[in-house]
Amino acid sequence: MSFIPGSLGFDEFGTPFIIIKDQHKQRRLTGIDALKSHIMAARSIAKTLYTSLGPKGLDKMMVSSDGEVTVTNDGATILNMMDVDHEIAKLMVQLSQSQDNEIGDGTTGVVVIAGALLEQAEHLLDQGIHPIRIADGFELAAQSACKHLDSIADSFPVDINNLEPLIKTAMTTLGSKIVNKCHRQMAEIAVNAVISVADFDKRDVNFELIKVQGKEGGRLEDTMLVKGVVVDKDFSHPQMPKELKNVHLAILTCPFEPPKPKTKHKLDVASVEDYRALRKYEQDTFNEMVKKVKDAGATLAICQWGFDDEANHLLLKHELPAVRWVGGPEIELIAIATGGRIIPRFEEVSKEKLGYAGKVSELSFGTTKDKMLVIEECKNSRAVTIFIRGGNKMIIEEAKRSIHDALCVVRNLVQDNRIVYGGGAAEISCAIAVSTEADKISSIEQYAYRAFADALESVPLALAENSGLSPIDTLTQVRARQIKENNPALGIDCMLIGTNDMKEQNVIETLHSKKQQIILAAQLVKMILKIDDVRVPGENFD
C-alpha cells in the first residue's frame, strides 16, 4: 500500500484518522480496481512480447524520439526502449532486466510467464479468492515447479576437447535472432570466446575479458574471433609499417608531445634566437622522451592522448610506430592482454613495464578507408575480442545482443552444467507436475496451483502460434504424449522438422535459466497482487 504522507488526527472518541494534503488533486485506486488496473497494464506489456517468443518469433521496430531505429526481438532491449509510463509496466521492464543481468537469456519468456500468471490471477479474483491466497499459492507452485525441474534435468558435458554439445546449445539461443543465417559460425565464436577466458577450476567466466566490437560494411559471415584485442585506431603516421612482429608495447597515459608552457605562465620571445632556443628545447625534450621509450626496448607506443604532427614526424624519423587517442577501457584491455603496465610518467618507463604481443597488424576495410589495429598472440591469451561485421549499424547492434545471449548461455553451462529441454517441453512437464500436485492439496491454494499450471502452458502456446501451428491442438497432443510416454523432452516442433523430441533437435536450455524465469515471474506477480491502494498526486480523479 502506498500513501502520500499526511497528518494524523483524532476525533472526540480518540479514533485516529489521516488528513491527507491536497486530496482533491489526487487520483486514488483501491481494492479490486487497483489490482485490475495493474493486471491490465502488465498484460498489455506481456502481449507486446508474446509474438517475439521462439525461433519463428517476430521482431519489433522501435524508433527513438530523435529518429534512431532499432530492430530486435530481445525482450530486455524491447522493454528498455519502450516508452513506458505506467508504474506496474515499469516493474515488468525491470523484471526482464533482472533476467538479462542474472542469466542473459530468456528475457522474453519471463515476461510472457508473468503476464499469463496475472491473467490467471484475474480469473481467480473474479471467483472471489483473496489476492494474498492467490499470491501464496503461486509461490508454492513455483517452488514445486523448480523441484520438478531439478528432477527432470540432465547433466551436460562441458569438455574443452569436445565443444560440439556447447555449440549446439549456443545455436538454440541464436535460433530466434537475426544472425541465424550464419547460425553455426556465431555459435562457434561464442563458445570459443567463453572457453578462452573461462576459469574451469573456479567454474567462472570473466566477461570483462571478452570485448565485442562491430564495424559497418562487409557481411555477417566476416565476423571473427580475435585472440587478442581489436582497437578502432590506426598507426599515427601512414608511412609507419602496417605489421609488426614480436612487439614490445609501451602503454602510456602521459601526453607524448613536447612540453607546452602552461597558460598561467607568461613566456616572452623577444628575438629569433629566443624562438630557436625554445624550438630546440622542445625538440630535445621530445627526442629525450622518444629515447627513453626506445632505450627501454619498446617497439610500439600506445598513447592515451594525442600528439601533434611535428611529434608524429619525429616518431617516424626515430622508427617508433605509435597509436594515439586510445580510450581508457581499451588501454586497460591492452594492458591485461599483453601483460604490460600502464605508465603514467616518462620517468617511469622501464623494460619490466612493457607488454608483449606476437603480432600487431593494421586491418583495412575495402574502399571505406577504415582501419583498425589487431593485437594478437599476447602474453595473456585469455583476453579475446569478437569482431562483428554487418551491412549497417542496426544489424551490428542486433548481432551484438545475440552474441551476448549466446555468451551468457555458455557461461551458465560452465558454472552449472545441468540442462532441461526447450521448445516448451520443460514448461509442459512442470504444468503436468504442478496440476498433479494440486489434486493433493485440500486448501484453497489448489486453485492457484491449477492456475499456475495453466499459465506455464502459455509458453508452448505462444511458440506454436508464432510457428504458424494450431496452438491448442498442438499443445494438447504434446501434453498427452508427455503423460503417456513419460518423456519430459517432448516440446513444440517450431522448426517443423517432424519430431517433437527436443533431445533429437538439440533444443537445450540451462536449468538455472528456466528456474530463474519461474521464480522471478512468481515473485513479481506476488508483489503486484499485494498492492491494493494507489495514490497518484497531481491528477484529479474527476
PDB file of C-alpha atoms in Angstrom, residues 23-130:
ATOM      1  CA  GLN A  23      -6.649  15.135  -1.542  1.00  0.00           C
ATOM      2  CA  HIS A  24      -8.941  16.657  -4.170  1.00  0.00           C
ATOM      3  CA  LYS A  25      -5.975  16.869  -6.562  1.00  0.00           C
ATOM      4  CA  GLN A  26      -5.128  13.191  -6.312  1.00  0.00           C
ATOM      5  CA  ARG A  27      -6.276  10.108  -8.126  1.00  0.00           C
ATOM      6  CA  ARG A  28      -6.861   7.091  -5.943  1.00  0.00           C
ATOM      7  CA  LEU A  29      -7.438   3.473  -6.839  1.00  0.00           C
ATOM      8  CA  THR A  30      -8.239   0.916  -4.148  1.00  0.00           C
ATOM      9  CA  GLY A  31      -9.057  -2.768  -3.746  1.00  0.00           C
ATOM     10  CA  ILE A  32     -10.020  -4.815  -6.767  1.00  0.00           C
ATOM     11  CA  ASP A  33      -9.996  -1.729  -9.038  1.00  0.00           C
ATOM     12  CA  ALA A  34      -6.305  -1.172  -8.266  1.00  0.00           C
ATOM     13  CA  LEU A  35      -5.487  -4.841  -8.865  1.00  0.00           C
ATOM     14  CA  LYS A  36      -7.430  -4.945 -12.156  1.00  0.00           C
ATOM     15  CA  SER A  37      -5.666  -1.786 -13.361  1.00  0.00           C
ATOM     16  CA  HIS A  38      -2.241  -3.294 -12.538  1.00  0.00           C
ATOM     17  CA  ILE A  39      -3.048  -6.602 -14.180  1.00  0.00           C
ATOM     18  CA  MET A  40      -4.256  -4.866 -17.337  1.00  0.00           C
ATOM     19  CA  ALA A  41      -1.051  -2.785 -17.611  1.00  0.00           C
ATOM     20  CA  ALA A  42       1.228  -5.773 -17.065  1.00  0.00           C
ATOM     21  CA  ARG A  43      -0.724  -7.936 -19.518  1.00  0.00           C
ATOM     22  CA  SER A  44      -0.514  -5.312 -22.256  1.00  0.00           C
ATOM     23  CA  ILE A  45       3.299  -5.346 -21.893  1.00  0.00           C
ATOM     24  CA  ALA A  46       3.360  -9.170 -21.971  1.00  0.00           C
ATOM     25  CA  LYS A  47       1.122  -9.152 -25.060  1.00  0.00           C
ATOM     26  CA  THR A  48       3.654  -6.965 -26.892  1.00  0.00           C
ATOM     27  CA  LEU A  49       6.379  -9.565 -26.328  1.00  0.00           C
ATOM     28  CA  TYR A  50       4.142 -12.591 -26.893  1.00  0.00           C
ATOM     29  CA  THR A  51       4.780 -12.639 -30.660  1.00  0.00           C
ATOM     30  CA  SER A  52       8.580 -12.371 -30.188  1.00  0.00           C
ATOM     31  CA  LEU A  53       8.923 -15.739 -28.461  1.00  0.00           C
ATOM     32  CA  GLY A  54      10.687 -18.653 -30.131  1.00  0.00           C
ATOM     33  CA  PRO A  55      12.726 -19.253 -33.286  1.00  0.00           C
ATOM     34  CA  LYS A  56       9.878 -18.012 -35.520  1.00  0.00           C
ATOM     35  CA  GLY A  57       9.150 -15.053 -33.231  1.00  0.00           C
ATOM     36  CA  LEU A  58       8.725 -11.680 -34.901  1.00  0.00           C
ATOM     37  CA  ASP A  59      10.985  -8.662 -34.448  1.00  0.00           C
ATOM     38  CA  LYS A  60       9.912  -5.283 -33.131  1.00  0.00           C
ATOM     39  CA  MET A  61      10.967  -1.925 -34.526  1.00  0.00           C
ATOM     40  CA  MET A  62      11.499   0.910 -32.066  1.00  0.00           C
ATOM     41  CA  VAL A  63      12.017   4.462 -33.221  1.00  0.00           C
ATOM     42  CA  SER A  64      13.530   6.806 -30.635  1.00  0.00           C
ATOM     43  CA  SER A  65      12.488  10.442 -30.254  1.00  0.00           C
ATOM     44  CA  ASP A  66      15.467  11.539 -32.376  1.00  0.00           C
ATOM     45  CA  GLY A  67      14.557   9.115 -35.161  1.00  0.00           C
ATOM     46  CA  GLU A  68      17.064   6.336 -34.426  1.00  0.00           C
ATOM     47  CA  VAL A  69      15.708   2.941 -35.467  1.00  0.00           C
ATOM     48  CA  THR A  70      16.280  -0.305 -33.545  1.00  0.00           C
ATOM     49  CA  VAL A  71      15.044  -3.674 -34.794  1.00  0.00           C
ATOM     50  CA  THR A  72      15.266  -6.529 -32.282  1.00  0.00           C
ATOM     51  CA  ASN A  73      13.431  -9.455 -30.708  1.00  0.00           C
ATOM     52  CA  ASP A  74      15.464  -9.418 -27.494  1.00  0.00           C
ATOM     53  CA  GLY A  75      12.876  -8.977 -24.734  1.00  0.00           C
ATOM     54  CA  ALA A  76      15.044  -6.882 -22.424  1.00  0.00           C
ATOM     55  CA  THR A  77      16.021  -4.489 -25.233  1.00  0.00           C
ATOM     56  CA  ILE A  78      12.426  -4.070 -26.455  1.00  0.00           C
ATOM     57  CA  LEU A  79      11.165  -3.213 -22.971  1.00  0.00           C
ATOM     58  CA  ASN A  80      14.134  -0.993 -22.229  1.00  0.00           C
ATOM     59  CA  MET A  81      13.495   1.122 -25.305  1.00  0.00           C
ATOM     60  CA  MET A  82       9.713   1.266 -24.948  1.00  0.00           C
ATOM     61  CA  ASP A  83       8.376   4.496 -23.522  1.00  0.00           C
ATOM     62  CA  VAL A  84       6.523   3.101 -20.510  1.00  0.00           C
ATOM     63  CA  ASP A  85       4.551   5.395 -18.198  1.00  0.00           C
ATOM     64  CA  HIS A  86       2.536   3.023 -16.019  1.00  0.00           C
ATOM     65  CA  GLU A  87       4.215   2.102 -12.711  1.00  0.00           C
ATOM     66  CA  ILE A  88       3.396  -1.620 -12.967  1.00  0.00           C
ATOM     67  CA  ALA A  89       4.549  -1.740 -16.591  1.00  0.00           C
ATOM     68  CA  LYS A  90       7.872  -0.335 -15.346  1.00  0.00           C
ATOM     69  CA  LEU A  91       8.110  -3.312 -12.965  1.00  0.00           C
ATOM     70  CA  MET A  92       7.776  -5.631 -15.987  1.00  0.00           C
ATOM     71  CA  VAL A  93      10.655  -3.782 -17.641  1.00  0.00           C
ATOM     72  CA  GLN A  94      12.752  -4.312 -14.500  1.00  0.00           C
ATOM     73  CA  LEU A  95      11.753  -7.993 -14.469  1.00  0.00           C
ATOM     74  CA  SER A  96      13.189  -8.598 -17.943  1.00  0.00           C
ATOM     75  CA  GLN A  97      16.225  -6.514 -16.995  1.00  0.00           C
ATOM     76  CA  SER A  98      16.953  -8.651 -13.915  1.00  0.00           C
ATOM     77  CA  GLN A  99      16.650 -11.843 -16.024  1.00  0.00           C
ATOM     78  CA  ASP A 100      19.074 -10.282 -18.517  1.00  0.00           C
ATOM     79  CA  ASN A 101      21.573  -9.295 -15.811  1.00  0.00           C
ATOM     80  CA  GLU A 102      21.381 -12.603 -13.975  1.00  0.00           C
ATOM     81  CA  ILE A 103      21.110 -15.061 -16.867  1.00  0.00           C
ATOM     82  CA  GLY A 104      21.393 -13.137 -20.144  1.00  0.00           C
ATOM     83  CA  ASP A 105      18.808 -15.280 -21.914  1.00  0.00           C
ATOM     84  CA  GLY A 106      15.070 -15.951 -21.543  1.00  0.00           C
ATOM     85  CA  THR A 107      14.113 -12.285 -21.196  1.00  0.00           C
ATOM     86  CA  THR A 108      11.034 -12.645 -23.414  1.00  0.00           C
ATOM     87  CA  GLY A 109       9.879 -15.885 -21.764  1.00  0.00           C
ATOM     88  CA  VAL A 110       9.935 -14.471 -18.243  1.00  0.00           C
ATOM     89  CA  VAL A 111       7.636 -11.573 -19.216  1.00  0.00           C
ATOM     90  CA  VAL A 112       5.234 -13.921 -21.062  1.00  0.00           C
ATOM     91  CA  ILE A 113       5.018 -16.185 -17.965  1.00  0.00           C
ATOM     92  CA  ALA A 114       4.424 -13.192 -15.653  1.00  0.00           C
ATOM     93  CA  GLY A 115       1.695 -11.869 -17.971  1.00  0.00           C
ATOM     94  CA  ALA A 116      -0.001 -15.286 -18.085  1.00  0.00           C
ATOM     95  CA  LEU A 117       0.148 -15.601 -14.268  1.00  0.00           C
ATOM     96  CA  LEU A 118      -1.549 -12.217 -13.889  1.00  0.00           C
ATOM     97  CA  GLU A 119      -4.222 -13.219 -16.397  1.00  0.00           C
ATOM     98  CA  GLN A 120      -4.928 -16.342 -14.322  1.00  0.00           C
ATOM     99  CA  ALA A 121      -4.895 -14.256 -11.137  1.00  0.00           C
ATOM    100  CA  GLU A 122      -7.631 -12.071 -12.621  1.00  0.00           C
ATOM    101  CA  HIS A 123      -9.910 -15.105 -13.123  1.00  0.00           C
ATOM    102  CA  LEU A 124      -9.277 -16.200  -9.526  1.00  0.00           C
ATOM    103  CA  LEU A 125     -10.040 -12.702  -8.211  1.00  0.00           C
ATOM    104  CA  ASP A 126     -13.326 -12.780 -10.129  1.00  0.00           C
ATOM    105  CA  GLN A 127     -14.140 -16.024  -8.310  1.00  0.00           C
ATOM    106  CA  GLY A 128     -13.743 -14.162  -5.029  1.00  0.00           C
ATOM    107  CA  ILE A 129     -10.415 -15.641  -3.875  1.00  0.00           C
ATOM    108  CA  HIS A 130      -8.335 -13.259  -1.764  1.00  0.00           C
TER     109      HIS A 130
END
